[in-house]
PDB file of C-alpha atoms in Angstrom:
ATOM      1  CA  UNK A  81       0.000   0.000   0.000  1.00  0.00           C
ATOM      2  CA  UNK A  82       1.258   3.544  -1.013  1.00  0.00           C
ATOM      3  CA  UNK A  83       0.298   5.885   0.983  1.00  0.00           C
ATOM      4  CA  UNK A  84       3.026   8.501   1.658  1.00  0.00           C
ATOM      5  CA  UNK A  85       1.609  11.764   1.645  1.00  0.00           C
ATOM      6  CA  UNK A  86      -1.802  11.123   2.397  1.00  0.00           C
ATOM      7  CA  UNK A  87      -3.341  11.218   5.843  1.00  0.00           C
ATOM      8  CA  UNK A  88      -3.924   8.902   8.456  1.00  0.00           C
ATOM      9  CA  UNK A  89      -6.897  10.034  10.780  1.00  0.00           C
ATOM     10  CA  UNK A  90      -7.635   8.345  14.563  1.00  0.00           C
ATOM     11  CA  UNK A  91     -11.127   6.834  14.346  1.00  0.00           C
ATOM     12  CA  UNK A  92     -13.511   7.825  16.964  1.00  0.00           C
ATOM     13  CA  UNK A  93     -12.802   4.739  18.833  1.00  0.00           C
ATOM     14  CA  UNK A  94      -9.423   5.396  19.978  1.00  0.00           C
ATOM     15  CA  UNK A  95      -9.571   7.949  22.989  1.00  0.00           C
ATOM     16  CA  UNK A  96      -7.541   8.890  25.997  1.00  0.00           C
ATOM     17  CA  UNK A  97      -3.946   8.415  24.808  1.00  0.00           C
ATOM     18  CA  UNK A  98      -1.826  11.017  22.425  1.00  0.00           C
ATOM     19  CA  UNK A  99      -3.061   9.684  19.668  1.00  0.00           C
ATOM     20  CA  UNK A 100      -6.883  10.833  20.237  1.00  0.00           C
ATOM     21  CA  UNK A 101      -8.482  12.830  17.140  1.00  0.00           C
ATOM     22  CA  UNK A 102      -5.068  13.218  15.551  1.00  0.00           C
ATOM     23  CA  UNK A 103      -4.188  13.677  11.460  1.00  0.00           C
ATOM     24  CA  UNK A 104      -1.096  12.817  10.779  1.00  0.00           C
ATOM     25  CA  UNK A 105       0.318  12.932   7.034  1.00  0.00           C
ATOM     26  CA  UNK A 106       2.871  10.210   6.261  1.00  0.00           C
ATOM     27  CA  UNK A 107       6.426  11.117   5.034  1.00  0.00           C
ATOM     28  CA  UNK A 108       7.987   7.744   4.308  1.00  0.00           C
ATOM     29  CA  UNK A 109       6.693   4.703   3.958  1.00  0.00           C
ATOM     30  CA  UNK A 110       8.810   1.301   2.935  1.00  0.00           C
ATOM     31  CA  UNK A 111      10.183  -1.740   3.692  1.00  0.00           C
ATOM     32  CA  UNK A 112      12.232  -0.180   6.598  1.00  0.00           C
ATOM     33  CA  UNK A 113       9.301   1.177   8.608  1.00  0.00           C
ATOM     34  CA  UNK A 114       7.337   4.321   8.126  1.00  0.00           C
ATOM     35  CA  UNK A 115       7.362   8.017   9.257  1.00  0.00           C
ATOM     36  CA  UNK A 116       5.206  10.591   9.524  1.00  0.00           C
ATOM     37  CA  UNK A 117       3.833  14.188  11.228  1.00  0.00           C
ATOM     38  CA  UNK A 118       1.108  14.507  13.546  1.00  0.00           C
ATOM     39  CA  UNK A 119      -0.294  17.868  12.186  1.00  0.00           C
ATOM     40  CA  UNK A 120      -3.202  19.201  14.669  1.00  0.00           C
ATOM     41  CA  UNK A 121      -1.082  18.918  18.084  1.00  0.00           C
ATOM     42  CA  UNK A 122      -0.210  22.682  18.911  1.00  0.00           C
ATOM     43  CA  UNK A 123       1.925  23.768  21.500  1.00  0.00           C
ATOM     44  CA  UNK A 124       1.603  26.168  23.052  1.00  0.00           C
ATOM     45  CA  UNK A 125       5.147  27.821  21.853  1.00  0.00           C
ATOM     46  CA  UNK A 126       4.667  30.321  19.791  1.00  0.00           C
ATOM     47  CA  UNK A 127       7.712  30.312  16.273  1.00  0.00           C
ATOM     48  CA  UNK A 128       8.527  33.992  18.174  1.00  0.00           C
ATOM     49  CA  UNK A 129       8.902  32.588  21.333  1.00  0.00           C
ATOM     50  CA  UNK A 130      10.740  29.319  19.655  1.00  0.00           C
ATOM     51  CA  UNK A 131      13.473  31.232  17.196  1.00  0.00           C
ATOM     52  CA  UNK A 132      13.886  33.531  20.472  1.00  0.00           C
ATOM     53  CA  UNK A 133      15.674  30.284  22.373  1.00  0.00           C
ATOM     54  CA  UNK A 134      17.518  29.135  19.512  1.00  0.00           C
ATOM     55  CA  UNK A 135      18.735  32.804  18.890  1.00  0.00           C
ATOM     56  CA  UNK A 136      17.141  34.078  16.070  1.00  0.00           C
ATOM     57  CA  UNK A 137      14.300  36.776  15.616  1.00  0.00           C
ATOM     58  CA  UNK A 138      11.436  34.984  13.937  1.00  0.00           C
ATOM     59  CA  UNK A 139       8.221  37.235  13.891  1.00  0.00           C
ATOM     60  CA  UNK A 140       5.836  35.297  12.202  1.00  0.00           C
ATOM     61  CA  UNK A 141       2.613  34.596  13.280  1.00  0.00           C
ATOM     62  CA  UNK A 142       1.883  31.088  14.408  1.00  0.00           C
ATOM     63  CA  UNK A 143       2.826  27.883  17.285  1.00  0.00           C
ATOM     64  CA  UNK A 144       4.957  25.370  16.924  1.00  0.00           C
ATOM     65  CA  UNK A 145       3.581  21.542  16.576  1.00  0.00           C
ATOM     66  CA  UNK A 146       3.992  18.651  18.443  1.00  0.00           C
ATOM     67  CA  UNK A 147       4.953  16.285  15.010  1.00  0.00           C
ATOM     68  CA  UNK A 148       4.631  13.040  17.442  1.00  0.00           C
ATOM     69  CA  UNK A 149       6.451  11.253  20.263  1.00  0.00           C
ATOM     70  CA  UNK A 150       9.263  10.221  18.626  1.00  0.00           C
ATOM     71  CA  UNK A 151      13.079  12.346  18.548  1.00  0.00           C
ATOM     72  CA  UNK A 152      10.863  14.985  19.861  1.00  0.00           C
ATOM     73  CA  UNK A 153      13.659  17.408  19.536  1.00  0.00           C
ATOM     74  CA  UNK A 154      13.627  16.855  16.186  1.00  0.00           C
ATOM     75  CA  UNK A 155      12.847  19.873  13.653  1.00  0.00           C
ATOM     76  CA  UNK A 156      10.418  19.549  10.782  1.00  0.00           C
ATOM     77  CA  UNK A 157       9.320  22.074   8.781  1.00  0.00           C
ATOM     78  CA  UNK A 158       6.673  20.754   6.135  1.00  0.00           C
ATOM     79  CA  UNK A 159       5.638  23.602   3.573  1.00  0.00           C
ATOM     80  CA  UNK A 160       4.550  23.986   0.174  1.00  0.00           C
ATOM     81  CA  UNK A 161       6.265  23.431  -2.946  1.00  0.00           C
ATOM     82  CA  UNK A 162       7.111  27.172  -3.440  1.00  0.00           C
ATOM     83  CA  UNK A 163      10.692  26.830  -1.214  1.00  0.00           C
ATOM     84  CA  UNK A 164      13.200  24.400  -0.844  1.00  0.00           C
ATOM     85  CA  UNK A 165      16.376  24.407   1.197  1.00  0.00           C
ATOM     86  CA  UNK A 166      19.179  21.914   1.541  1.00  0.00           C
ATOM     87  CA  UNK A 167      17.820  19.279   2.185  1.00  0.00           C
ATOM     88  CA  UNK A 168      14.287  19.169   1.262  1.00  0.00           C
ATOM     89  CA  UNK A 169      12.602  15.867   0.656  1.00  0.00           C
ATOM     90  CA  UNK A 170       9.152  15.379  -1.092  1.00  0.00           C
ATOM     91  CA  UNK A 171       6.517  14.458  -0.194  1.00  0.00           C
ATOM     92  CA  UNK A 172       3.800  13.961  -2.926  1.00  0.00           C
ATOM     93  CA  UNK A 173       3.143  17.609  -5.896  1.00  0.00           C
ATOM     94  CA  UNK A 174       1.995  19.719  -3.124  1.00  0.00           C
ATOM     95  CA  UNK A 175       3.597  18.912  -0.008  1.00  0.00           C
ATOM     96  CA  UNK A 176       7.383  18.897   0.950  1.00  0.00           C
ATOM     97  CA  UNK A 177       9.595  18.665   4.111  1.00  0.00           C
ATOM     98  CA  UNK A 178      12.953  20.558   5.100  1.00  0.00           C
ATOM     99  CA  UNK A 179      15.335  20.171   7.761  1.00  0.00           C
ATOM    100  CA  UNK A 180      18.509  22.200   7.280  1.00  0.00           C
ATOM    101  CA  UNK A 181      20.318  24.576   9.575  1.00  0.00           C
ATOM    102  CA  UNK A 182      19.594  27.595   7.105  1.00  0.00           C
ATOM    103  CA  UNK A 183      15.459  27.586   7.666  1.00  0.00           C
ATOM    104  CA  UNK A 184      15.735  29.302  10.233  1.00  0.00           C
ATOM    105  CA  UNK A 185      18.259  31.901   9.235  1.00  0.00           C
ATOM    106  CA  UNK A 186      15.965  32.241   6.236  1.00  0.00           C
ATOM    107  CA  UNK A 187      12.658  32.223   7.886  1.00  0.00           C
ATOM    108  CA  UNK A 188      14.086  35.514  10.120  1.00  0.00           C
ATOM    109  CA  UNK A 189      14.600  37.059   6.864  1.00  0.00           C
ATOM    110  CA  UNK A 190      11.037  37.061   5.468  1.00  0.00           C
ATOM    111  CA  UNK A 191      11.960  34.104   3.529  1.00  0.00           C
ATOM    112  CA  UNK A 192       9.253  31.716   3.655  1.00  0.00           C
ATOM    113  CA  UNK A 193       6.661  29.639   1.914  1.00  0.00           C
ATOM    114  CA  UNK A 194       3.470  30.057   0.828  1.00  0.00           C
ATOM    115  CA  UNK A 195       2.222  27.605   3.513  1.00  0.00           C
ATOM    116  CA  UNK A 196       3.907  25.855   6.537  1.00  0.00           C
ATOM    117  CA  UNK A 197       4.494  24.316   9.921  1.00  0.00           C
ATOM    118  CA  UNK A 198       7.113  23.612  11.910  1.00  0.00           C
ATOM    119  CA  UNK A 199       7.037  20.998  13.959  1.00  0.00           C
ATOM    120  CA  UNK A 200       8.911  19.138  17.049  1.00  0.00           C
ATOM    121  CA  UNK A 201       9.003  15.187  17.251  1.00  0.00           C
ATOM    122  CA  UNK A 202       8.033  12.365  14.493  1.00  0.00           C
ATOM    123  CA  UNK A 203       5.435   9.537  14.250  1.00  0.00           C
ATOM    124  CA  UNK A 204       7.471   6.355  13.649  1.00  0.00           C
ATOM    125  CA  UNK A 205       6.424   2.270  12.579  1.00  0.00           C
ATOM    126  CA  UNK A 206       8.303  -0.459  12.221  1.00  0.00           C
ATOM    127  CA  UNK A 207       8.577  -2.690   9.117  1.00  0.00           C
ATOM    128  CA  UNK A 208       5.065  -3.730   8.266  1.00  0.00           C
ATOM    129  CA  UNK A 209       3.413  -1.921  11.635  1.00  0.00           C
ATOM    130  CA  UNK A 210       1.659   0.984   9.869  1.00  0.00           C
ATOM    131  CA  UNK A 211       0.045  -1.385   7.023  1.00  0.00           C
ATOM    132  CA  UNK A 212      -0.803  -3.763  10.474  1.00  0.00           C
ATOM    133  CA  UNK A 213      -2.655  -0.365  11.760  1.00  0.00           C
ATOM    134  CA  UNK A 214      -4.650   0.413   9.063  1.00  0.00           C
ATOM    135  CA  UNK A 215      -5.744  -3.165   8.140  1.00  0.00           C
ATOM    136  CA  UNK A 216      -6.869  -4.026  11.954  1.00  0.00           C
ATOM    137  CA  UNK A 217      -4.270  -6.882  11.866  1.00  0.00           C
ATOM    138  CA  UNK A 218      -3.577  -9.081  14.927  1.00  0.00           C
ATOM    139  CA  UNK A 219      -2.468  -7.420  17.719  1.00  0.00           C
ATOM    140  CA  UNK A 220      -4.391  -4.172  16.200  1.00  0.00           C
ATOM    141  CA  UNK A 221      -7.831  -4.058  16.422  1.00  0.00           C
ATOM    142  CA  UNK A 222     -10.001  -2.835  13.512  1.00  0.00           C
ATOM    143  CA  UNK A 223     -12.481  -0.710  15.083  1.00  0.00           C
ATOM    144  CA  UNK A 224      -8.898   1.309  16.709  1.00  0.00           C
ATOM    145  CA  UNK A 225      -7.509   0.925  12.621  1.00  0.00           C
ATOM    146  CA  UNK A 226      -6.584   4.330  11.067  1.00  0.00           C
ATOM    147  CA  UNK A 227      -8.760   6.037   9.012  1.00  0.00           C
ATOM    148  CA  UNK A 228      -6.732   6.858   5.533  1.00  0.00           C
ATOM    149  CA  UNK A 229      -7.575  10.112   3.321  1.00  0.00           C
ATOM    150  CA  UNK A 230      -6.217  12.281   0.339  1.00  0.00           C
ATOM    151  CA  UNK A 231      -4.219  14.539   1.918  1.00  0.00           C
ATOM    152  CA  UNK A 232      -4.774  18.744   0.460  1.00  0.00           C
ATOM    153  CA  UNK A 233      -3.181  21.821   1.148  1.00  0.00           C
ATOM    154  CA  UNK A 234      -6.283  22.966   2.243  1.00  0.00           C
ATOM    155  CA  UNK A 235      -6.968  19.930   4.607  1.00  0.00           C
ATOM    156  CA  UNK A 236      -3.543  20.362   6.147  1.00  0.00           C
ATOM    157  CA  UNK A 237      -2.679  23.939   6.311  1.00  0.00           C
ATOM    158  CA  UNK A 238      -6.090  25.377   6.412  1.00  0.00           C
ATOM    159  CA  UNK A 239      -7.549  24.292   9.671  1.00  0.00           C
ATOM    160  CA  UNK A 240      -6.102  23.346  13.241  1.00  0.00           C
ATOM    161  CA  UNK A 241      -6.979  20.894  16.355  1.00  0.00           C
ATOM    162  CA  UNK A 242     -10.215  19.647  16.526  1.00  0.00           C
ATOM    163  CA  UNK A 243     -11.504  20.792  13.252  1.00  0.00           C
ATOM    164  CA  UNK A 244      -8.573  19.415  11.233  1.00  0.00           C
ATOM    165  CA  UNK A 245      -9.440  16.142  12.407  1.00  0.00           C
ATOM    166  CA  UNK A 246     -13.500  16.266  11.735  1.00  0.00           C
ATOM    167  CA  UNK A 247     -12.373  17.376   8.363  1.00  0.00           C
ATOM    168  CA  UNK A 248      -9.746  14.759   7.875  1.00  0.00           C
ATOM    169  CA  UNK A 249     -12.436  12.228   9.052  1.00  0.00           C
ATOM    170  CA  UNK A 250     -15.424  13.465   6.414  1.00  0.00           C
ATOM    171  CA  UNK A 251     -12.901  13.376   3.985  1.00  0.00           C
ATOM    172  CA  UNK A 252     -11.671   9.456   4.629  1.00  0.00           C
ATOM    173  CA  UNK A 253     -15.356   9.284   4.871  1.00  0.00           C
ATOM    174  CA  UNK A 254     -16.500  10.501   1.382  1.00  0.00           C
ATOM    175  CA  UNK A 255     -13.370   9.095  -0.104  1.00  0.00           C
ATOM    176  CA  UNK A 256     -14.533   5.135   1.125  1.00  0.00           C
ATOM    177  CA  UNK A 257     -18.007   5.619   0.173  1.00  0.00           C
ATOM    178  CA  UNK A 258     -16.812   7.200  -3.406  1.00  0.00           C
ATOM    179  CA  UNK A 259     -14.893   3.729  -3.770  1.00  0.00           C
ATOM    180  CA  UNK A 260     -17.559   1.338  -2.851  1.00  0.00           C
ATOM    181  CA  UNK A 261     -19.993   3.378  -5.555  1.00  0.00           C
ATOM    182  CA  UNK A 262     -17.359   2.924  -8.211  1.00  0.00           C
TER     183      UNK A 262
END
């Protein structure tokens, strides 16, 4: 199954833990495992506040995300297809990610994409896990199984917290019934 750059959703069924009404999009996905970036955890950090303790002057509007449990010191910063930087990886036509020590340099100079987030921590799987997941495989449970959607710029930039994920959700919810009519 394909699925990087589309969206994983948390069913309704799967409550009280960090992974309750999250969207993440997924990054990587192959043999090796699979990656990806919760996208409607805020923090409550806001990217002033943030570029102020790594000693830069960022004064953008916005909060920095928690991207999932994983290397939660690590920096993400998934954006549009209108910027790259040094090491900028794609992630389907509309949707890349960048980690390089210039961002932020740039960023502090008015240098910045159409559409971004930066965000703190990874969602990680190991070989096989994430396909598991979604398929309500043995030890997964199907009614906990993700709920898988087209991922937009839209759907992933233009909304935040709980309404992401109610939009993420009617999407994966149009999308199945769209495939069962055709």
């Amino acid at each position: 199954m394909d699925i990087v750059g589309n969206l994983l959703i948390a069913p309704p069924a799967v409550k009280n833990n960090f992974w309750h009404k999250t969207v993440i999009l997924v990054t990587e996905h192959h043999a090796h495992g699979s990656v990806g970036l919760v996208l409607n955890k805020r923090s409550q950090m806001s990217i002033p506040e943030f570029s102020n303790q790594l000693g830069f002057d960022i004064e953008l509007p916005g909060f920095i995300y928690v991207g999932g449990p994983v290397s939660p010191k690590n920096l993400s910063f998934l954006h549009s297809s209108d910027w790259h930087c040094s090491n900028t990886m794609q992630v389907n036509d509309d949707l890349f990610i960048s980690s390089s020590l210039d961002m932020l340099p740039r960023m502090a100079a008015g240098d910045t994409p159409e559409y971004w987030r930066i965000c703190l921590g990874l969602c990680g799987w190991g070989p096989g896990q994430l396909d598991a997941e979604i398929q309500g495989t043995p030890p997964w449970k199907h009614d906990n199984s993700w709920c898988v959607a087209k991922s937009s710029l839209d759907l992933v930039f233009g909304n935040d917290h709980t309404d992401q994920w109610c939009s993420a959700l009617d999407r994966s919810g149009l999308e199945f019934a769209q495939s069962i009519l055709t």
